[in-house]
Coordinates of C-alpha atoms and ligand atoms in Angstrom, one line a residue:
X198 CA 108.4 126.4 103.1
X199 CA 108.8 122.7 102.0
X200 CA 110.2 121.2 98.9
X201 CA 107.0 119.5 98.2
X202 CA 103.3 119.6 99.4
X203 CA 103.1 115.8 99.2
X204 CA 105.7 113.0 99.2
X205 CA 104.2 109.6 98.2
X206 CA 106.2 106.5 99.2
X207 CA 105.3 103.6 96.8
X208 CA 104.0 103.9 93.3
X209 CA 101.6 101.1 93.1
X210 CA 97.9 101.5 92.2
X211 CA 97.1 103.7 95.2
X212 CA 100.3 105.8 95.3
X213 CA 100.3 106.7 91.6
X214 CA 96.6 107.7 91.6
X215 CA 97.1 109.8 94.7
X216 CA 100.2 111.5 93.3
X217 CA 98.7 112.2 89.9
X218 CA 95.3 113.5 91.3
X219 CA 97.0 115.6 93.9
X220 CA 99.3 117.2 91.3
X221 CA 96.3 117.9 89.1
X222 CA 94.7 119.8 92.0
X223 CA 97.8 122.0 92.1
X224 CA 100.0 120.2 94.8
X225 CA 103.8 120.0 94.3
X226 CA 104.1 116.2 94.5
X227 CA 107.1 113.7 94.7
X228 CA 107.1 110.0 94.6
X229 CA 109.8 107.3 95.4
X230 CA 109.9 103.6 94.6
X231 CA 112.8 101.1 94.8
X232 CA 111.1 98.3 93.1
X233 CA 108.7 98.4 90.1
X234 CA 106.5 101.1 88.6
X235 CA 102.8 100.1 89.3
X236 CA 103.3 97.9 92.3
X237 CA 101.9 94.5 92.9
X238 CA 98.8 94.7 90.6
X239 CA 100.9 95.5 87.5
X240 CA 104.0 93.6 88.2
X241 CA 103.2 90.5 90.4
X242 CA 99.4 90.5 90.8
X243 CA 96.2 91.2 88.9
X244 CA 97.6 91.9 85.5
X245 CA 100.1 89.0 85.0
X246 CA 97.7 86.7 86.7
X247 CA 94.9 87.5 84.3
X248 CA 97.3 86.9 81.4
X249 CA 98.2 83.5 82.9
X250 CA 94.5 82.8 83.5
X251 CA 93.8 83.5 79.7
X252 CA 96.8 81.4 78.7
X253 CA 95.7 78.4 80.8
X254 CA 92.1 78.5 79.6
X255 CA 93.0 77.7 76.0
X256 CA 93.2 74.0 76.2
X257 CA 89.5 74.0 77.3
X258 CA 88.7 76.2 74.3
X259 CA 90.4 73.6 72.0
X260 CA 88.5 70.7 73.6
X261 CA 85.3 72.7 73.2
X262 CA 85.9 73.5 69.6
X263 CA 85.6 69.8 68.7
X264 CA 82.0 69.7 69.7
X265 CA 81.3 72.6 67.2
X266 CA 82.8 70.6 64.4
X267 CA 86.4 71.8 64.4
X268 CA 88.9 68.9 64.1
X269 CA 91.0 67.7 66.9
X270 CA 93.3 70.5 67.8
X271 CA 95.9 70.4 70.7
X272 CA 98.8 72.6 69.8
X273 CA 101.9 72.5 72.2
X274 CA 102.0 75.1 74.9
X275 CA 105.3 77.0 75.2
X276 CA 106.0 78.7 78.5
X277 CA 108.9 80.9 77.5
X278 CA 106.7 82.5 74.8
X279 CA 104.1 83.3 77.4
X280 CA 106.6 84.6 79.8
X281 CA 108.3 86.8 77.2
X282 CA 105.1 88.3 76.0
X283 CA 103.8 88.8 79.5
X284 CA 107.1 90.5 80.5
X285 CA 106.8 92.9 77.4
X286 CA 103.3 93.9 78.4
X287 CA 104.4 94.6 81.9
X288 CA 107.3 96.7 80.7
X289 CA 104.9 98.6 78.7
X290 CA 102.6 99.3 81.5
X291 CA 105.7 100.3 83.7
X292 CA 106.3 103.0 81.1
X293 CA 102.6 104.0 81.0
X294 CA 102.7 104.5 84.8
X295 CA 106.0 106.5 84.6
X296 CA 104.3 108.6 81.9
X297 CA 101.3 109.3 84.0
X298 CA 103.5 110.7 86.8
X299 CA 105.7 112.7 84.4
X300 CA 102.6 114.0 82.6
X301 CA 101.0 115.2 85.8
X302 CA 104.3 117.1 86.8
X303 CA 105.2 114.7 89.6
X304 CA 108.9 114.4 90.6
X305 CA 109.8 110.7 90.8
X306 CA 112.8 109.4 92.8
X307 CA 114.1 105.9 92.0
X308 CA 115.2 104.4 95.3
X309 CA 114.0 103.4 98.7
X310 CA 112.5 106.2 100.7
X311 CA 112.8 106.4 104.4
X312 CA 111.0 108.8 106.6
X313 CA 113.5 110.8 108.6
X314 CA 111.0 112.8 110.7
X315 CA 107.5 114.2 110.2
X316 CA 108.6 116.5 107.4
X317 CA 111.5 114.9 105.9
X318 CA 112.1 111.9 103.7
X319 CA 115.5 110.5 102.5
X320 CA 116.0 108.7 99.3
X321 CA 119.5 107.3 98.9
X322 CA 121.8 110.4 99.6
X323 CA 119.0 112.9 99.0
X324 CA 116.8 114.3 101.8
X325 CA 113.8 116.4 100.8
X326 CA 111.2 118.2 102.9
X327 CA 107.5 117.9 102.5
X328 CA 104.3 119.2 104.1
X329 CA 102.5 115.9 103.9
X330 CA 103.7 112.3 103.5
X331 CA 101.5 109.4 102.1
X332 CA 102.5 105.9 102.7
X333 CA 101.4 103.6 99.9
X334 CA 103.8 100.8 100.2
X335 CA 101.3 97.8 99.7
X336 CA 101.7 94.3 101.1
X337 CA 104.0 91.4 100.9
X338 CA 103.5 87.7 100.9
X339 CA 103.7 85.8 104.2
X340 CA 105.3 82.4 104.5
X341 CA 104.4 80.4 107.5
X342 CA 107.3 78.8 109.7
X343 CA 108.1 75.2 109.0
X344 CA 111.2 73.2 108.4
X345 CA 112.2 73.5 104.7
X346 CA 110.1 76.6 104.0
X347 CA 113.1 78.1 102.2
X348 CA 112.3 75.7 99.4
X349 CA 108.9 77.4 98.6
X350 CA 108.1 80.3 96.3
X351 CA 105.5 83.0 96.7
X352 CA 103.4 84.8 94.1
X353 CA 106.3 87.3 93.7
X354 CA 108.5 84.5 92.2
X355 CA 105.5 82.5 90.4
X356 CA 105.4 85.1 87.7
X357 CA 109.1 84.6 86.7
X358 CA 109.6 80.9 86.7
X359 CA 112.2 79.8 84.2
X360 CA 110.5 76.6 83.6
X361 CA 107.0 75.3 84.1
X362 CA 107.1 72.6 86.7
X363 CA 105.7 69.2 86.0
X364 CA 104.0 69.1 89.4
X365 CA 103.0 71.8 91.7
X366 CA 101.5 72.3 95.2
X367 CA 99.8 75.5 96.2
X368 CA 99.4 76.0 99.9
X369 CA 96.5 78.2 101.0
X370 CA 92.8 78.5 100.4
X371 CA 92.2 82.1 99.4
X372 CA 92.2 84.1 96.2
X373 CA 95.8 83.4 94.9
X374 CA 95.5 79.7 95.9
X375 CA 92.4 78.9 93.7
X376 CA 93.7 81.1 90.9
X377 CA 97.0 79.5 90.7
X378 CA 95.9 75.9 91.3
X379 CA 93.7 76.6 88.1
X380 CA 96.5 78.3 86.1
X381 CA 98.8 75.3 86.8
X382 CA 96.1 72.7 85.9
X383 CA 95.1 74.5 82.8
X384 CA 98.7 74.7 81.5
X385 CA 99.1 70.9 82.1
X386 CA 100.9 70.9 85.4
X387 CA 99.8 68.1 88.0
X388 CA 98.2 70.6 90.3
X389 CA 97.6 70.1 94.1
X390 CA 96.1 72.5 96.6
X391 CA 96.5 72.1 100.3
X392 CA 94.2 74.1 102.6
X393 CA 94.3 73.9 106.5
X394 CA 90.4 74.1 106.9
X395 CA 87.5 71.9 105.9
X396 CA 86.6 74.1 102.8
X397 CA 88.5 76.8 101.2
X398 CA 87.5 80.5 100.3
X399 CA 86.4 81.0 103.9
X400 CA 85.0 84.5 103.5
X401 CA 82.8 83.7 100.5
X402 CA 79.3 82.4 100.4
X403 CA 79.0 78.7 101.5
X404 CA 77.2 77.7 98.3
X405 CA 79.9 79.3 96.3
X406 CA 82.6 77.5 98.2
X407 CA 81.0 74.2 97.7
X408 CA 80.2 74.8 94.1
X409 CA 83.8 76.0 93.3
X410 CA 85.2 72.9 95.0
X411 CA 83.2 70.6 92.8
X412 CA 84.1 72.5 89.7
X413 CA 87.8 72.6 90.5
X414 CA 87.8 68.7 91.0
X415 CA 86.3 68.4 87.6
X416 CA 89.4 70.2 86.3
X417 CA 91.7 67.6 87.7
X418 CA 93.0 69.7 90.5
X419 CA 94.0 67.5 93.6
X420 CA 92.4 69.3 96.6
X421 CA 93.6 68.5 100.1
X422 CA 91.4 69.9 102.8
X423 CA 92.3 69.7 106.6
X424 CA 95.8 69.6 105.3
X425 CA 98.8 71.2 107.0
X426 CA 102.4 71.0 105.7
X427 CA 104.9 70.1 108.4
X428 CA 108.1 69.9 106.5
X429 CA 109.5 70.1 103.1
X430 CA 112.8 68.3 102.0
X431 CA 114.6 68.9 98.8
X432 CA 116.3 66.0 97.0
X433 CA 119.4 66.2 94.9
X434 CA 117.4 66.2 91.7
X435 CA 115.3 69.1 93.0
X436 CA 112.2 67.0 93.8
X437 CA 110.4 68.3 96.8
X438 CA 109.2 65.8 99.4
X439 CA 106.2 67.3 101.4
X440 CA 105.3 66.0 104.8
X441 CA 102.0 66.7 106.2
X442 CA 101.0 66.8 109.8
X443 CA 98.7 63.7 109.4
X444 CA 101.8 61.7 108.2
X445 CA 100.9 61.7 104.6
X446 CA 103.5 62.7 101.9
X447 CA 103.5 64.2 98.4
X448 CA 106.2 64.6 95.8
X449 CA 106.2 67.7 93.8
X450 CA 108.6 70.1 91.9
X451 CA 107.3 73.4 93.1
X452 CA 105.6 74.7 96.2
X453 CA 103.8 78.0 96.0
X454 CA 102.7 79.6 99.3
X455 CA 99.7 81.8 99.2
X456 CA 98.9 82.2 102.8
X457 CA 98.0 85.8 102.8
X458 CA 99.9 89.2 102.6
X459 CA 101.1 91.5 105.3
X460 CA 101.5 95.3 105.3
X461 CA 104.9 96.3 103.8
X462 CA 106.1 98.7 106.5
X463 CA 109.6 97.2 106.8
X464 CA 112.6 99.7 106.4
X465 CA 110.6 102.8 105.6
X466 CA 111.7 104.8 108.7
X467 CA 108.4 104.3 110.6
X468 CA 110.4 104.0 113.8
X469 CA 111.3 107.8 113.4
X470 CA 107.7 109.0 113.7
X471 CA 104.9 108.1 116.2
X472 CA 102.7 106.4 113.6
X473 CA 100.5 103.9 115.3
X474 CA 100.3 100.4 113.7
X475 CA 98.2 97.2 114.4
X476 CA 100.0 94.1 115.6
X477 CA 100.5 92.8 112.0
X478 CA 102.1 96.1 111.1
X479 CA 99.0 97.6 109.4
X480 CA 99.0 101.4 109.6
X481 CA 96.1 102.6 111.5
X482 CA 94.2 105.6 109.7
X483 CA 91.0 107.5 110.3
X484 CA 88.4 108.0 107.6
X485 CA 90.6 110.6 105.9
X486 CA 93.5 108.2 105.8
X487 CA 95.3 110.3 108.4
X488 CA 97.6 108.3 110.7
X489 CA 98.4 109.2 114.4
X490 CA 100.8 111.8 113.1
X491 CA 98.4 114.4 111.6
X492 CA 100.5 115.2 108.4
X493 CA 101.2 111.5 107.7
X494 CA 98.7 109.5 105.7
X495 CA 98.5 105.9 104.5
X496 CA 96.1 104.0 102.1
X497 CA 95.8 100.7 100.1
X498 CA 97.1 97.3 101.3
X499 CA 99.5 98.8 103.9
X500 CA 96.4 99.7 106.0
X501 CA 95.2 96.0 105.5
X502 CA 91.5 96.8 105.1
X503 CA 90.2 95.7 101.8
X504 CA 93.2 94.4 99.8
X505 CA 92.0 95.2 96.3
X506 CA 93.4 97.5 93.6
X507 CA 90.1 99.4 92.9
X508 CA 89.8 100.1 96.7
X509 CA 93.3 101.5 96.8
X510 CA 92.6 103.7 93.8
X511 CA 89.3 104.9 95.1
X512 CA 91.0 105.6 98.5
X513 CA 93.6 107.6 96.6
X514 CA 90.9 109.7 94.9
X515 CA 89.2 110.4 98.1
X516 CA 92.4 111.3 99.8
X517 CA 93.6 113.7 97.0
X518 CA 90.2 115.5 96.8
X519 CA 90.0 116.0 100.6
X520 CA 93.6 117.2 100.9
X521 CA 94.3 119.2 97.7
X522 CA 91.0 120.0 96.0
X523 CA 89.2 121.2 99.1
X524 CA 86.4 118.8 98.7
X525 CA 86.0 116.3 101.5
X526 CA 85.4 112.9 100.1
X527 CA 85.2 109.7 102.1
X528 CA 85.6 106.1 100.9
X529 CA 82.4 104.0 100.7
X530 CA 83.4 100.4 101.6
X531 CA 79.8 99.1 101.0
X532 CA 78.9 96.9 98.1
X533 CA 82.4 96.4 96.7
X534 CA 82.2 93.8 94.1
X535 CA 85.0 91.4 93.7
X536 CA 86.2 88.5 91.4
X537 CA 88.3 85.5 91.9
X538 CA 89.8 84.2 88.6
X539 CA 89.6 80.6 89.4
X540 CA 88.1 78.6 86.6
X541 CA 85.2 79.0 86.4
X542 CA 85.6 82.4 87.9
X543 CA 83.7 83.9 90.9
X544 CA 81.9 87.3 90.8
X545 CA 80.5 88.4 94.1
X546 CA 79.0 91.6 95.7
X547 CA 77.3 92.2 98.9
X548 CA 76.4 90.0 101.9
X549 CA 76.9 86.2 102.0
X550 CA 73.8 84.1 103.1
X551 CA 75.5 83.7 106.5
X552 CA 76.2 87.4 106.9
X553 CA 72.7 88.4 105.8
X554 CA 71.1 86.1 108.3
X555 CA 72.6 87.9 111.1
X556 CA 70.5 91.1 110.5
X557 CA 67.8 90.2 108.0
X558 CA 64.9 87.9 107.3
X559 CA 66.0 86.8 103.9
X560 CA 64.8 84.9 100.7
X561 CA 67.3 83.0 98.7
X562 CA 67.0 82.7 94.9
X563 CA 69.6 80.3 93.2
X564 CA 70.1 78.3 90.2
X565 CA 72.6 75.9 88.6
X566 CA 72.7 75.3 84.9
X567 CA 75.0 74.4 82.1
X568 CA 75.9 77.2 79.7
X569 CA 74.8 76.5 76.1
X570 CA 78.3 76.4 74.8
X571 CA 79.2 73.7 77.3
X572 CA 76.0 71.6 76.4
X573 CA 77.0 71.1 72.8
X574 CA 80.8 70.7 73.5
X575 CA 79.8 67.9 76.0
X576 CA 81.4 69.5 79.0
X577 CA 80.2 69.2 82.5
X578 CA 81.2 72.7 83.8
X579 CA 78.1 74.3 85.3
X580 CA 77.3 77.9 86.2
X581 CA 75.9 78.9 89.6
X582 CA 73.9 82.0 90.5
X583 CA 72.5 83.1 93.9
X584 CA 70.7 86.2 95.0
X585 CA 70.0 87.0 98.6
X586 CA 66.9 89.2 99.1
X587 CA 65.7 91.2 102.2
X588 CA 62.2 89.8 102.7
X589 CA 60.9 93.1 104.1
X590 CA 62.2 95.6 101.7
X591 CA 62.9 93.1 98.7
X592 CA 66.2 94.8 98.3
X593 CA 69.0 92.5 96.9
X594 CA 71.6 92.2 99.7
X595 CA 74.1 89.9 97.9
X596 CA 74.7 88.4 94.6
X597 CA 77.2 85.5 94.0
X598 CA 78.0 84.1 90.6
X599 CA 80.3 81.2 89.5
X600 CA 80.8 80.5 85.9
X601 CA 82.4 81.8 82.7
X602 CA 82.4 85.6 82.8
X603 CA 81.1 85.9 86.2
X604 CA 83.8 88.5 86.9
X605 CA 82.4 90.6 84.0
X606 CA 78.8 90.1 85.0
X607 CA 79.1 91.0 88.6
X608 CA 80.3 94.6 87.7
X609 CA 77.0 95.5 86.2
X610 CA 74.9 93.6 89.0
X611 CA 76.9 95.6 91.4
X612 CA 75.6 98.9 89.9
X613 CA 72.1 98.0 90.4
X614 CA 72.7 96.6 93.9
X615 CA 74.6 99.8 94.9
X616 CA 71.6 101.8 93.7
X617 CA 69.3 99.8 96.0
X618 CA 67.7 97.6 93.4
X619 CA 64.9 95.3 94.7
X620 CA 64.5 91.7 93.4
X621 CA 61.5 93.0 91.4
X622 CA 63.6 95.5 89.6
X623 CA 65.7 92.7 88.3
X624 CA 62.5 90.7 87.4
X625 CA 61.0 93.6 85.5
X626 CA 64.2 94.0 83.4
X627 CA 63.7 92.3 80.0
X628 CA 66.2 89.4 79.5
X629 CA 68.9 89.4 77.0
X630 CA 68.6 86.0 75.2
X631 CA 70.4 83.6 74.9
X632 CA 73.0 84.5 77.6
X633 CA 73.9 83.2 81.1
X634 CA 73.2 86.7 82.4
X635 CA 69.5 86.4 81.7
X636 CA 69.2 84.1 84.6
X637 CA 69.8 87.0 86.8
X638 CA 66.5 88.6 85.8
X639 CA 64.5 85.3 85.8
X640 CA 65.4 83.9 89.1
X641 CA 62.6 82.4 91.1
Ligands
NDP832 P1 93.9 85.4 101.3 O1 93.8 86.2 102.5 O2 92.9 85.4 100.3 O3 93.9 83.7 101.7 C1 94.9 83.3 102.7 C2 94.7 81.8 102.8 O4 95.8 81.3 103.5 C3 93.5 81.5 103.6 O5 92.9 80.4 103.0 C4 94.0 81.2 105.0 O6 93.3 80.3 105.7 C5 95.3 80.6 104.6 N1 96.4 80.8 105.7 C6 96.6 82.0 106.4 N2 97.6 81.7 107.3 C7 97.9 80.5 107.1 C8 99.0 79.6 107.8 N3 99.8 80.1 108.8 N4 99.1 78.3 107.4 C9 98.2 77.8 106.5 N5 97.3 78.5 105.8 C10 97.2 79.8 106.1 O7 95.3 85.7 100.8 P2 96.0 85.4 99.3 O8 97.5 85.3 99.6 O9 95.3 84.5 98.5 O10 95.7 86.8 98.7 C11 96.0 88.0 99.4 C12 95.0 89.1 99.1 O11 95.3 89.7 97.8 C13 93.6 88.7 99.0 O12 93.0 88.6 100.3 C14 92.9 89.7 98.2 O13 92.5 90.7 98.8 C15 94.0 90.0 97.2 N6 93.9 89.4 95.9 C16 92.8 89.7 95.2 C17 92.7 89.1 94.0 C18 91.5 89.4 93.0 O14 91.0 90.4 93.2 N7 91.1 88.5 92.1 C19 93.7 88.0 93.5 C20 94.7 87.7 94.3 C21 94.8 88.4 95.5 P3 91.9 80.7 106.6 O15 90.9 81.0 105.6 O16 91.7 79.4 107.3 O17 92.4 81.7 107.5

């Protein structure tokens, strides 16, 4: 009756997985995209960001090497080389994503898709019919209103800078702010971070926030709290003059705004169907990702629940299973581990101390230490670990790590915590020595 069983708008992490899995379950699937294959994560998010983080960390590796007997080494950093190699890797991944869709028998349309009515989607001059529609259009950076805000860039542009600036200001205090402030500092840029509140990373555990603040200061990042930009003026030579609401000023060469992302619902034909949205545009869905129109679904960042790639992917798997495999699967949002790739990086899972205190009587275990490699290298960078335990059941409610490889460590801690591990389960696990991770099973 219809051309397709499922039409997916947007081929980011969630859209590609939903299209691929649904096709594997036997559905006739089409996708459309007018930007890049793989969405934010692959093109202007997780993947290039991680490559930049690797690049920016090298100078510390060189510094550290001296303490281990290697002669002084400080090779020149070449931004165009990094950019070229990063772009080549992203292009490779774009092809991989296209191959995944082709391999699954999905028909892909290059172009902007607009919903015409409940069962029709138009892409350029082509209109197709479909039983179900899945909106997976992701999010888009938000830039606050202030005079001169046309002089800023967002993370979308930060990945394609033709030149590395000499000085940069990052506005915001979330994931992207601390990650990019670290990338800039590591690459030798005079790095400033301006956050409107008293301490950044508002949704994270308070000890983590304080510890990260101390560590970022050691990396020569200039951190300005209670700081709000009121205007930016661009001089003839390109210098940006920043004015803050308290009257202070700063000169810089680049301003990166990282003040959150909003659902990307602009110009997709939502006005033609009765899909309910929240005030910020987020599409409202039920536990099966169904919108207020029964055959239209949405998942990932466009629903503005948990803006993380692995969450969009897991949602897509649940959606495909329920709709096309005949096995109802719901997304479990509990115990989602996450990492922030500031330097040192954060790995976190479960409740913060403040959240846990609302419902539990808790015991806190925490430690701060210098990793072995830093001791001999004469570096002051420390590692922080914290575990929050329910006093009654002894279950671990939250685990928060800051230090080299915390992002890697938290994945495995998350498995144990998801399984309901108690503090004593960690304690009776024999340590792996000498590692930073062994602290997790010896906390007291
Ligand atoms: P976040 O939501 O993490 O942080 C936004 C920051 O901007 C907050 O500090 C917020 O302050 C501040 N802010 C919001 N509005 C304004 C305003 N009008 N003026 C000044 N400051 C403002 O957003 P990001 O842009 O950093 O990242 C978007 C999302 O992408 C993240 O939430 C995360 O889910 C995802 N992401 C994940 C990564 C990872 O997994 N490693 C990496 C990068 C992004 P306040 O706290 O006071 O509200």
